[in-house]
Amino acid sequence: MRLFDSRRAPNPRRVRWVMAEKGIDDIEIVEIDVFKGEHRTPEYLARAGLGNVPALELDDGTTITESVAICRYLESVYPEPNLFGRDAKETAVIEMWARRAEMLLATPLMLAVRHGHPALAALETQVPAIAESNGAGATRALKVFDRRLGESDFIAADRVTIADILAFTGIDFARMIRFRLPEEFANMARWAEAMRARPAASAGV
Ligand SMILES: N[C@@H](CCC(=O)N[C@@H](CS)C(=O)NCC(=O)O)C(=O)O
């Protein structure tokens, strides 16, 4: 298998994080420089169907894009440690928090960076109001996660799951625009420190 990756980009980092948690070391990494447009070449578009990273090419030539779909595929092939749930209830609770993490934190923060950081002007027609409203929306959503992390060490279960990986990589990417967890969110700060201390945090960055 080959993973089309891009260092420092948040969506590929999710996949690299999952690979590291699972000890997967038999996937070839192909570095794509998005600032040089390597994800928009006819060859890449023919393979991936979209000008996005990450993309996972399987040995039979099938290419999977969408970072969470790639992570789910890896979970099926390398089931341990479990990141997506072991039974119906746990799987649904993890999915609920994963979707919240993506929709309320990771996507808005990604938009705040894309529309707010000068380096991303190479990839995006930037609209400052989009950066501002998405940054503010993500900040408001932190309350929900902080409350949850007051009851539980991790977001969706008693261990790290895909929900933590989506939330943390989204928040960490926003450091590019100096986004910081407000001090009032002490539970999130404790959790973020625990996430940053995991060996998988340095994978692909
Ligand atoms: N929903 C997709 C998003 C993929 C995506 O937006 N990737 C970014 C890098 S984090 C990208 O390829 N950007 C290149 C561009 O926008 O031109 C996923 O989860 O994989």
XYZ file of N, CA, C and O and ligand atoms in Angstrom:
840
model
N 0.848 -1.194 0.000
C 0.000 0.000 0.000
C 0.886 1.247 0.000
O 2.011 1.207 0.517
N 0.310 2.332 -0.533
C 1.038 3.610 -0.524
C 0.110 4.703 0.002
O -1.048 4.790 -0.418
N 0.650 5.509 0.912
C -0.118 6.636 1.425
C 0.444 7.922 0.833
O 1.630 8.228 1.005
N -0.422 8.672 0.146
C -0.039 9.982 -0.373
C -0.315 10.987 0.744
O -1.466 11.217 1.130
N 0.757 11.515 1.264
C 0.772 12.240 2.530
C 1.289 13.656 2.263
O 1.876 13.914 1.217
N 1.076 14.536 3.213
C 1.666 15.864 3.105
C 1.962 16.337 4.518
O 1.044 16.507 5.325
N 3.229 16.485 4.803
C 3.609 16.871 6.163
C 2.996 18.203 6.564
O 2.879 19.092 5.739
N 2.625 18.264 7.813
C 2.016 19.455 8.431
C 0.539 19.642 8.073
O -0.146 20.438 8.675
N 0.025 18.916 7.067
C -1.399 19.066 6.744
C -2.213 18.228 7.737
O -1.832 17.105 8.069
N -3.324 18.756 8.233
C -4.034 18.086 9.337
C -4.755 16.794 8.953
O -4.827 15.878 9.767
N -5.291 16.715 7.733
C -6.035 15.491 7.388
C -5.112 14.280 7.205
O -5.394 13.209 7.753
N -4.009 14.419 6.490
C -3.053 13.302 6.453
C -2.539 12.933 7.853
O -2.272 11.765 8.138
N -2.400 13.942 8.718
C -1.873 13.645 10.058
C -2.776 12.676 10.824
O -2.303 11.867 11.624
N -4.084 12.762 10.569
C -5.003 11.808 11.236
C -4.600 10.371 10.902
O -4.599 9.492 11.758
N -4.301 10.158 9.616
C -3.959 8.804 9.166
C -2.616 8.378 9.757
O -2.463 7.245 10.236
N -1.654 9.311 9.751
C -0.343 8.977 10.308
C -0.460 8.672 11.799
O 0.223 7.815 12.337
N -1.363 9.385 12.475
C -1.554 9.169 13.913
C -2.117 7.757 14.141
O -1.643 7.003 15.003
N -3.140 7.406 13.354
C -3.747 6.070 13.488
C -2.708 4.990 13.178
O -2.606 3.981 13.890
N -1.915 5.197 12.143
C -0.861 4.226 11.814
C 0.093 4.057 12.995
O 0.483 2.941 13.336
N 0.454 5.169 13.620
C 1.398 5.102 14.743
C 0.778 4.397 15.950
O 1.418 3.565 16.602
N -0.496 4.693 16.234
C -1.149 4.025 17.380
C -1.176 2.512 17.164
O -1.055 1.730 18.097
N -1.354 2.111 15.908
C -1.493 0.687 15.595
C -0.156 0.030 15.238
O -0.115 -1.166 14.942
N 0.907 0.814 15.230
C 2.223 0.259 14.902
C 2.323 -0.202 13.453
O 3.062 -1.137 13.143
N 1.598 0.452 12.553
C 1.622 0.063 11.131
C 2.863 0.684 10.478
O 3.013 1.909 10.457
N 3.733 -0.176 9.980
C 4.960 0.370 9.383
C 5.239 -0.212 7.994
O 6.344 -0.103 7.480
N 4.191 -0.839 7.399
C 4.426 -1.452 6.086
C 3.663 -0.726 4.976
O 3.337 -1.309 3.954
N 3.366 0.540 5.190
C 2.740 1.357 4.140
C 3.784 2.364 3.660
O 4.361 3.105 4.468
N 4.025 2.362 2.362
C 4.999 3.304 1.806
C 4.408 4.719 1.870
O 3.231 4.918 1.540
N 5.205 5.662 2.280
C 4.742 7.048 2.363
C 5.265 7.814 1.139
O 6.469 7.806 0.861
N 4.346 8.439 0.414
C 4.734 9.265 -0.740
C 4.406 10.712 -0.372
O 3.235 11.049 -0.121
N 5.432 11.531 -0.287
C 5.217 12.922 0.130
C 4.727 13.758 -1.058
O 5.322 13.741 -2.136
N 3.618 14.455 -0.837
C 3.033 15.324 -1.866
C 3.188 16.767 -1.382
O 2.751 17.095 -0.274
N 3.816 17.603 -2.186
C 3.979 19.011 -1.808
C 2.802 19.811 -2.372
O 2.756 20.097 -3.578
N 1.857 20.115 -1.491
C 0.653 20.810 -1.988
C 0.979 22.239 -2.440
O 0.301 22.790 -3.308
N 2.031 22.817 -1.871
C 2.383 24.184 -2.273
C 3.031 24.214 -3.663
O 3.085 25.253 -4.299
N 3.483 23.055 -4.119
C 3.982 22.974 -5.500
C 2.901 22.425 -6.429
O 3.155 22.153 -7.590
N 1.706 22.179 -5.889
C 0.593 21.712 -6.716
C 0.696 20.241 -7.105
O 0.050 19.801 -8.065
N 1.462 19.474 -6.336
C 1.638 18.058 -6.719
C 0.357 17.236 -6.561
O 0.273 16.133 -7.069
N -0.611 17.798 -5.843
C -1.893 17.104 -5.672
C -2.896 17.487 -6.760
O -4.036 17.053 -6.728
N -2.448 18.323 -7.691
C -3.367 18.751 -8.753
C -2.856 18.346 -10.133
O -3.355 18.828 -11.137
N -1.865 17.492 -10.179
C -1.363 17.034 -11.478
C -2.379 16.062 -12.079
O -3.137 15.401 -11.340
N -2.411 15.937 -13.402
C -3.338 14.970 -14.019
C -3.138 13.558 -13.471
O -4.112 12.833 -13.241
N -1.894 13.196 -13.213
C -1.621 11.837 -12.707
C -2.235 11.638 -11.314
O -2.892 10.632 -11.042
N -2.058 12.634 -10.447
C -2.614 12.513 -9.087
C -4.142 12.515 -9.128
O -4.800 11.710 -8.463
N -4.710 13.415 -9.946
C -6.178 13.491 -10.035
C -6.766 12.201 -10.593
O -7.828 11.748 -10.144
N -6.059 11.594 -11.528
C -6.553 10.327 -12.092
C -6.547 9.244 -11.031
O -7.442 8.394 -10.962
N -5.553 9.297 -10.147
C -5.459 8.280 -9.096
C -6.486 8.528 -7.995
O -7.221 7.628 -7.591
N -6.526 9.778 -7.501
C -7.306 10.060 -6.291
C -8.732 10.527 -6.592
O -9.599 10.434 -5.732
N -8.939 11.059 -7.774
C -10.280 11.553 -8.110
C -10.522 12.960 -7.629
O -11.399 13.650 -8.145
N -9.756 13.409 -6.652
C -9.887 14.753 -6.078
C -8.486 15.284 -5.797
O -7.588 14.491 -5.467
N -8.331 16.590 -5.855
C -7.035 17.179 -5.534
C -6.863 17.385 -4.050
O -6.792 18.515 -3.580
N -6.823 16.291 -3.318
C -6.720 16.318 -1.863
C -5.751 15.252 -1.372
O -5.647 14.203 -1.981
N -5.115 15.548 -0.250
C -4.407 14.518 0.494
C -5.119 14.361 1.829
O -5.701 15.331 2.315
N -5.120 13.206 2.427
C -4.403 11.990 2.045
C -5.166 11.152 1.025
O -6.365 11.336 0.823
N -4.422 10.212 0.413
C -5.040 9.168 -0.410
C -4.270 7.882 -0.134
O -3.038 7.903 -0.035
N -5.007 6.812 0.039
C -4.362 5.508 0.287
C -4.595 4.629 -0.932
O -5.747 4.375 -1.315
N -3.494 4.200 -1.535
C -3.585 3.308 -2.692
C -3.363 1.878 -2.204
O -2.321 1.570 -1.607
N -4.351 1.038 -2.455
C -4.243 -0.361 -2.024
C -3.437 -1.157 -3.050
O -3.199 -0.707 -4.172
N -3.063 -2.373 -2.663
C -2.224 -3.183 -3.553
C -2.944 -3.550 -4.843
O -2.307 -3.811 -5.861
N -4.307 -3.563 -4.825
C -5.027 -3.901 -6.063
C -5.298 -2.661 -6.923
O -6.027 -2.735 -7.912
N -4.761 -1.513 -6.507
C -4.915 -0.296 -7.305
C -6.079 0.575 -6.872
O -6.169 1.732 -7.294
N -6.954 0.068 -6.001
C -8.045 0.916 -5.477
C -7.446 2.075 -4.691
O -6.506 1.877 -3.911
N -7.997 3.269 -4.888
C -7.525 4.407 -4.089
C -8.662 4.917 -3.217
O -9.778 5.141 -3.699
N -8.352 5.075 -1.936
C -9.332 5.599 -0.977
C -8.884 6.993 -0.571
O -7.721 7.183 -0.191
N -9.798 7.956 -0.674
C -9.522 9.276 -0.096
C -10.493 9.454 1.078
O -11.231 8.528 1.417
N -10.464 10.617 1.675
C -11.201 10.941 2.907
C -10.480 10.266 4.085
O -10.516 9.040 4.255
N -9.869 11.115 4.880
C -9.005 10.609 5.951
C -9.724 9.640 6.894
O -9.146 8.627 7.301
N -10.988 9.923 7.229
C -11.662 9.028 8.188
C -11.965 7.678 7.530
O -11.874 6.631 8.174
N -12.287 7.695 6.218
C -12.502 6.417 5.512
C -11.212 5.601 5.497
O -11.234 4.368 5.693
N -10.090 6.284 5.300
C -8.794 5.582 5.318
C -8.539 5.003 6.718
O -8.131 3.844 6.861
N -8.822 5.792 7.732
C -8.607 5.310 9.117
C -9.499 4.106 9.407
O -9.073 3.140 10.060
N -10.726 4.129 8.938
C -11.637 2.986 9.145
C -11.117 1.743 8.430
O -11.222 0.631 8.939
N -10.597 1.948 7.229
C -10.032 0.815 6.500
C -8.865 0.216 7.316
O -8.772 -1.002 7.485
N -8.014 1.080 7.823
C -6.869 0.588 8.601
C -7.340 -0.138 9.857
O -6.755 -1.141 10.269
N -8.412 0.370 10.460
C -8.971 -0.294 11.656
C -9.418 -1.717 11.307
O -9.232 -2.651 12.091
N -10.019 -1.901 10.117
C -10.479 -3.240 9.727
C -9.308 -4.177 9.488
O -9.361 -5.347 9.849
N -8.257 -3.649 8.898
C -7.122 -4.509 8.544
C -6.199 -4.733 9.751
O -5.602 -5.808 9.897
N -6.094 -3.706 10.598
C -5.228 -3.785 11.794
C -6.127 -3.424 12.989
O -6.163 -2.271 13.420
N -6.870 -4.393 13.522
C -7.930 -4.053 14.494
C -7.444 -3.530 15.858
O -8.226 -2.889 16.567
N -6.207 -3.793 16.214
C -5.752 -3.391 17.555
C -4.640 -2.351 17.488
O -3.791 -2.437 16.612
N -4.615 -1.440 18.457
C -5.640 -1.167 19.451
C -6.876 -0.570 18.778
O -6.769 0.160 17.810
N -8.029 -0.889 19.371
C -9.308 -0.465 18.794
C -9.495 1.048 18.955
O -9.339 1.593 20.036
N -9.849 1.696 17.841
C -10.052 3.156 17.858
C -11.471 3.572 17.485
O -11.820 4.740 17.590
N -12.277 2.612 17.016
C -13.613 2.954 16.495
C -14.749 2.276 17.261
O -15.905 2.444 16.892
N -14.453 1.484 18.283
C -15.523 0.876 19.074
C -15.573 -0.625 18.947
O -15.282 -1.181 17.896
N -15.959 -1.270 20.083
C -15.960 -2.734 20.131
C -17.352 -3.342 20.057
O -17.503 -4.509 19.787
N -18.386 -2.570 20.391
C -19.745 -3.110 20.294
C -20.657 -1.988 19.786
O -20.196 -0.866 19.542
N -21.932 -2.311 19.635
C -22.844 -1.358 18.986
C -22.886 -0.019 19.718
O -22.782 1.052 19.100
N -23.003 -0.085 21.055
C -23.145 1.171 21.796
C -21.852 1.982 21.733
O -21.874 3.176 21.428
N -20.742 1.307 21.983
C -19.478 2.035 21.992
C -19.177 2.629 20.604
O -18.722 3.772 20.481
N -19.458 1.857 19.573
C -19.211 2.344 18.210
C -20.053 3.585 17.916
O -19.574 4.558 17.319
N -21.308 3.568 18.361
C -22.188 4.724 18.115
C -21.733 5.944 18.913
O -21.748 7.072 18.403
N -21.321 5.727 20.153
C -20.875 6.870 20.976
C -19.591 7.462 20.384
O -19.442 8.693 20.283
N -18.692 6.614 19.951
C -17.448 7.117 19.339
C -17.771 7.864 18.045
O -17.227 8.942 17.780
N -18.671 7.316 17.259
C -19.057 7.994 15.998
C -19.682 9.364 16.293
O -19.404 10.354 15.619
N -20.532 9.396 17.314
C -21.164 10.672 17.686
C -20.096 11.721 18.016
O -20.121 12.844 17.499
N -19.138 11.349 18.858
C -18.117 12.320 19.252
C -17.155 12.611 18.098
O -16.660 13.736 17.970
N -16.908 11.618 17.266
C -16.022 11.856 16.114
C -16.660 12.875 15.175
O -15.996 13.791 14.672
N -17.961 12.746 14.945
C -18.638 13.697 14.060
C -18.688 15.090 14.695
O -18.512 16.096 14.020
N -18.916 15.128 16.001
C -18.877 16.428 16.675
C -17.483 17.043 16.569
O -17.342 18.245 16.315
N -16.461 16.216 16.784
C -15.081 16.727 16.730
C -14.781 17.280 15.341
O -14.151 18.336 15.191
N -15.264 16.577 14.325
C -14.968 17.018 12.959
C -15.791 18.266 12.606
O -15.261 19.236 12.068
N -17.099 18.214 12.909
C -17.976 19.301 12.445
C -17.874 20.560 13.301
O -18.020 21.670 12.788
N -17.651 20.375 14.613
C -17.651 21.550 15.497
C -16.255 22.121 15.722
O -16.109 23.290 16.064
N -15.223 21.282 15.566
C -13.866 21.781 15.837
C -12.952 21.723 14.606
O -12.462 22.740 14.140
N -12.731 20.501 14.096
C -11.669 20.356 13.090
C -11.983 21.129 11.806
O -11.119 21.843 11.283
N -13.208 21.001 11.294
C -13.513 21.685 10.024
C -13.515 23.204 10.197
O -12.866 23.911 9.408
N -14.193 23.748 11.214
C -14.116 25.203 11.375
C -12.688 25.709 11.586
O -12.311 26.751 11.029
N -11.889 24.978 12.345
C -10.518 25.449 12.576
C -9.696 25.378 11.291
O -8.871 26.254 11.016
N -9.950 24.342 10.495
C -9.247 24.239 9.216
C -9.611 25.436 8.323
O -8.750 26.034 7.681
N -10.902 25.807 8.331
C -11.329 26.963 7.529
C -10.727 28.263 8.080
O -10.354 29.161 7.312
N -10.626 28.338 9.407
C -10.022 29.539 10.011
C -8.562 29.666 9.573
O -8.092 30.773 9.284
N -7.853 28.542 9.495
C -6.451 28.598 9.054
C -6.385 28.909 7.561
O -5.628 29.774 7.124
N -7.180 28.209 6.780
C -7.131 28.398 5.312
C -7.437 29.831 4.907
O -6.870 30.346 3.958
N -8.361 30.439 5.650
C -8.747 31.811 5.296
C -7.998 32.853 6.129
O -8.196 34.050 5.901
N -7.158 32.390 7.056
C -6.535 33.358 7.961
C -5.016 33.382 7.955
O -4.421 34.319 8.475
N -4.389 32.356 7.394
C -2.924 32.329 7.435
C -2.367 32.682 6.051
O -2.769 32.073 5.062
N -1.427 33.630 5.993
C -0.923 34.074 4.685
C -0.396 32.930 3.809
O -0.583 32.948 2.598
N 0.217 31.927 4.415
C 0.798 30.836 3.612
C -0.274 30.087 2.824
O -0.006 29.526 1.767
N -1.498 30.073 3.353
C -2.566 29.293 2.711
C -3.220 30.055 1.551
O -4.056 29.495 0.836
N -2.788 31.308 1.345
C -3.318 32.077 0.209
C -2.943 31.395 -1.107
O -3.600 31.603 -2.125
N -1.913 30.562 -1.057
C -1.501 29.822 -2.261
C -2.562 28.790 -2.650
O -2.624 28.370 -3.802
N -3.397 28.371 -1.707
C -4.373 27.308 -1.970
C -5.812 27.798 -1.945
O -6.718 27.075 -2.354
N -6.037 28.985 -1.406
C -7.412 29.430 -1.122
C -7.589 30.901 -1.461
O -6.698 31.699 -1.206
N -8.747 31.262 -2.032
C -9.102 32.676 -2.158
C -9.609 33.089 -0.779
O -10.712 32.699 -0.366
N -8.796 33.818 -0.053
C -9.092 34.006 1.369
C -10.137 35.090 1.627
O -10.123 36.147 1.003
N -11.045 34.773 2.538
C -12.093 35.718 2.959
C -11.952 35.860 4.484
O -12.280 34.925 5.229
N -11.433 36.982 4.967
C -11.187 37.126 6.411
C -12.415 36.823 7.272
O -12.288 36.230 8.357
N -13.616 37.176 6.795
C -14.819 36.931 7.617
C -15.053 35.428 7.827
O -15.599 35.022 8.861
N -14.646 34.619 6.870
C -14.805 33.156 7.035
C -13.859 32.677 8.138
O -14.238 31.865 8.996
N -12.637 33.209 8.125
C -11.671 32.837 9.172
C -12.231 33.220 10.547
O -12.236 32.413 11.489
N -12.738 34.433 10.623
C -13.213 34.950 11.917
C -14.412 34.148 12.442
O -14.430 33.717 13.596
N -15.410 33.924 11.588
C -16.627 33.271 12.100
C -16.358 31.800 12.436
O -16.894 31.273 13.409
N -15.495 31.152 11.675
C -15.201 29.750 11.991
C -14.348 29.617 13.248
O -14.550 28.701 14.045
N -13.405 30.534 13.427
C -12.598 30.517 14.653
C -13.490 30.728 15.874
O -13.374 30.036 16.895
N -14.437 31.679 15.745
C -15.339 31.968 16.871
C -16.259 30.771 17.139
O -16.519 30.416 18.294
N -16.734 30.127 16.080
C -17.620 28.960 16.252
C -16.900 27.819 16.956
O -17.455 27.173 17.861
N -15.661 27.571 16.573
C -14.898 26.493 17.215
C -14.661 26.829 18.688
O -14.766 25.960 19.564
N -14.382 28.087 18.980
C -14.148 28.486 20.375
C -15.404 28.246 21.217
O -15.326 27.734 22.340
N -16.562 28.562 20.642
C -17.815 28.327 21.383
C -18.004 26.828 21.653
O -18.461 26.421 22.710
N -17.633 25.989 20.682
C -17.854 24.543 20.823
C -16.943 23.906 21.876
O -17.241 22.812 22.376
N -15.862 24.576 22.221
C -14.927 23.983 23.187
C -15.613 23.638 24.509
O -15.246 22.698 25.196
N -16.625 24.422 24.856
C -17.341 24.227 26.121
C -17.900 22.800 26.217
O -17.841 22.148 27.252
N -18.453 22.330 25.095
C -19.068 20.987 25.054
C -18.007 19.913 25.325
O -18.236 18.955 26.072
N -16.841 20.106 24.728
C -15.771 19.113 24.877
C -15.155 19.206 26.274
O -14.808 18.194 26.874
N -15.043 20.411 26.790
C -14.468 20.563 28.125
C -15.358 19.908 29.179
O -14.874 19.243 30.096
N -16.675 20.089 29.016
C -17.607 19.473 29.960
C -17.457 17.949 29.903
O -17.368 17.279 30.920
N -17.419 17.423 28.713
C -17.267 15.983 28.535
C -15.962 15.478 29.171
O -15.911 14.438 29.820
N -14.900 16.247 28.978
C -13.598 15.813 29.494
C -13.485 16.011 31.001
O -12.512 15.585 31.618
N -14.492 16.620 31.601
C -14.586 16.667 33.052
C -15.086 15.344 33.611
O -14.931 15.050 34.803
N -15.692 14.520 32.747
C -16.268 13.232 33.201
C -15.435 12.051 32.747
O -15.666 10.930 33.155
N -14.528 12.272 31.837
C -13.869 11.164 31.158
C -12.461 11.599 30.745
O -12.268 12.759 30.363
N -11.498 10.701 30.841
C -10.123 11.078 30.472
C -10.007 11.404 28.988
O -9.222 12.254 28.577
N -10.782 10.673 28.183
C -10.753 10.890 26.734
C -12.170 11.231 26.270
O -13.132 11.084 27.016
N -12.292 11.665 25.004
C -13.559 12.248 24.575
C -14.696 11.233 24.480
O -15.816 11.496 24.912
N -14.428 10.067 23.925
C -15.551 9.180 23.600
C -15.545 7.860 24.369
O -16.552 7.154 24.353
N -14.436 7.512 24.999
C -14.340 6.218 25.678
C -13.273 6.336 26.766
O -12.740 7.428 27.005
N -12.970 5.220 27.417
C -11.960 5.260 28.478
C -10.545 5.111 27.918
O -9.600 4.830 28.628
N -10.411 5.290 26.631
C -9.110 5.185 25.961
C -9.123 6.143 24.765
O -10.176 6.646 24.383
N -7.974 6.338 24.161
C -7.920 7.183 22.954
C -8.731 6.526 21.855
O -8.655 5.308 21.656
N -9.524 7.340 21.148
C -10.264 6.854 19.977
C -10.085 7.860 18.851
O -9.486 8.928 19.023
N -10.694 7.524 17.737
C -10.636 8.409 16.576
C -11.169 9.810 16.913
O -10.693 10.813 16.367
N -12.118 9.892 17.846
C -12.677 11.209 18.213
C -11.587 12.107 18.798
O -11.517 13.301 18.471
N -10.725 11.548 19.647
C -9.632 12.349 20.218
C -8.654 12.779 19.129
O -8.144 13.901 19.137
N -8.389 11.873 18.208
C -7.413 12.165 17.150
C -7.933 13.294 16.259
O -7.199 14.230 15.921
N -9.219 13.247 15.919
C -9.809 14.307 15.074
C -9.794 15.646 15.807
O -9.443 16.686 15.223
N -10.186 15.624 17.071
C -10.240 16.892 17.824
C -8.837 17.464 18.016
O -8.593 18.650 17.772
N -7.904 16.613 18.435
C -6.574 17.144 18.764
C -5.850 17.647 17.519
O -5.249 18.728 17.529
N -5.895 16.881 16.434
C -5.164 17.328 15.237
C -5.769 18.624 14.687
O -5.048 19.478 14.172
N -7.086 18.772 14.824
C -7.729 20.022 14.384
C -7.260 21.204 15.214
O -6.897 22.258 14.684
N -7.260 21.024 16.540
C -6.846 22.121 17.434
C -5.362 22.435 17.230
O -4.953 23.598 17.162
N -4.565 21.391 17.088
C -3.122 21.605 16.961
C -2.784 22.333 15.652
O -1.888 23.183 15.626
N -3.514 22.017 14.594
C -3.274 22.692 13.309
C -3.517 24.200 13.451
O -2.812 25.023 12.851
N -4.501 24.551 14.268
C -4.871 25.965 14.416
C -3.832 26.768 15.195
O -3.928 28.001 15.263
N -2.833 26.082 15.748
C -1.727 26.846 16.346
C -1.076 27.747 15.296
O -0.460 28.748 15.620
N -1.203 27.377 14.026
C -0.659 28.208 12.935
C -1.223 29.614 12.957
O -0.585 30.552 12.488
N -2.474 29.740 13.442
C -3.057 31.092 13.534
C -3.130 31.527 15.005
O -3.982 32.307 15.396
N -2.239 30.917 15.811
C -2.120 31.250 17.241
C -3.401 30.958 18.020
O -3.727 31.632 19.001
N -4.141 29.960 17.568
C -5.316 29.536 18.331
C -4.817 28.808 19.571
O -3.964 27.921 19.474
N -5.328 29.175 20.718
C -4.953 28.526 21.980
C -6.216 28.187 22.750
O -7.204 28.911 22.660
N -6.155 27.086 23.523
C -7.298 26.747 24.371
C -7.406 27.808 25.461
O -6.429 28.049 26.180
N -8.567 28.448 25.603
C -8.717 29.432 26.676
C -8.495 28.768 28.056
O -8.839 27.601 28.246
N -7.902 29.527 28.976
C -7.524 28.952 30.281
C -8.682 28.331 31.040
O -8.505 27.382 31.805
N -9.893 28.850 30.798
C -11.044 28.332 31.558
C -11.291 26.838 31.260
O -11.937 26.157 32.049
N -10.778 26.338 30.154
C -11.046 24.947 29.778
C -9.944 24.016 30.300
O -9.167 23.438 29.532
N -9.929 23.862 31.616
C -8.850 23.104 32.261
C -8.897 21.620 31.893
O -7.862 20.960 31.781
N -10.101 21.091 31.700
C -10.197 19.657 31.349
C -9.604 19.408 29.969
O -8.899 18.419 29.741
N -9.895 20.328 29.065
C -9.331 20.189 27.713
C -7.818 20.352 27.742
O -7.096 19.675 27.002
N -7.338 21.243 28.579
C -5.883 21.457 28.659
C -5.195 20.178 29.137
O -4.162 19.771 28.585
N -5.775 19.534 30.148
C -5.202 18.274 30.655
C -5.191 17.217 29.556
O -4.218 16.521 29.319
N -6.322 17.112 28.859
C -6.440 16.132 27.767
C -5.440 16.439 26.642
O -4.780 15.542 26.111
N -5.320 17.711 26.281
C -4.413 18.090 25.181
C -2.971 17.742 25.535
O -2.206 17.270 24.689
N -2.638 17.926 26.804
C -1.275 17.586 27.244
C -1.048 16.077 27.113
O -0.001 15.632 26.641
N -2.068 15.305 27.494
C -1.950 13.836 27.388
C -1.854 13.407 25.922
O -1.088 12.501 25.571
N -2.604 14.063 25.061
C -2.556 13.717 23.634
C -1.177 14.080 23.063
O -0.574 13.291 22.332
N -0.678 15.247 23.402
C 0.606 15.687 22.859
C 1.753 14.790 23.329
O 2.770 14.655 22.644
N 1.567 14.170 24.491
C 2.629 13.314 25.047
C 2.655 11.926 24.394
O 3.588 11.158 24.598
N 1.629 11.584 23.625
C 1.610 10.252 23.007
C 2.651 10.178 21.889
O 2.785 11.136 21.114
N 3.349 9.056 21.765
C 4.324 8.938 20.676
C 3.702 9.220 19.308
O 4.345 9.819 18.437
N 2.422 8.853 19.121
C 1.767 9.054 17.812
C 1.633 10.527 17.450
O 1.437 10.861 16.278
N 1.757 11.417 18.450
C 1.596 12.854 18.160
C 2.677 13.371 17.222
O 2.487 14.374 16.542
N 3.816 12.702 17.204
C 4.898 13.211 16.344
C 4.919 12.519 14.973
O 5.775 12.830 14.146
N 3.957 11.640 14.723
C 3.947 10.938 13.440
C 3.508 11.874 12.319
O 2.475 12.518 12.413
N 4.295 11.971 11.291
C 3.902 12.723 10.096
C 3.882 14.226 10.275
O 3.233 14.914 9.489
N 4.563 14.748 11.294
C 4.601 16.222 11.427
C 6.041 16.728 11.287
O 6.971 15.986 11.401
N -12.340 15.600 3.833
C -11.014 15.353 3.350
C -10.255 16.664 3.297
C -8.907 16.544 2.635
C -8.208 17.890 2.537
O -8.842 18.960 2.508
N -6.900 17.846 2.507
C -6.137 19.063 2.405
C -4.862 18.924 3.232
S -5.249 18.811 4.967
C -5.719 19.289 0.974
O -5.493 18.334 0.257
N -5.613 20.545 0.563
C -5.150 20.876 -0.741
C -5.927 21.975 -1.377
O -6.903 22.427 -0.791
O -5.562 22.376 -2.475
C -10.300 14.340 4.264
O -10.730 14.192 5.409
O -9.347 13.682 3.836
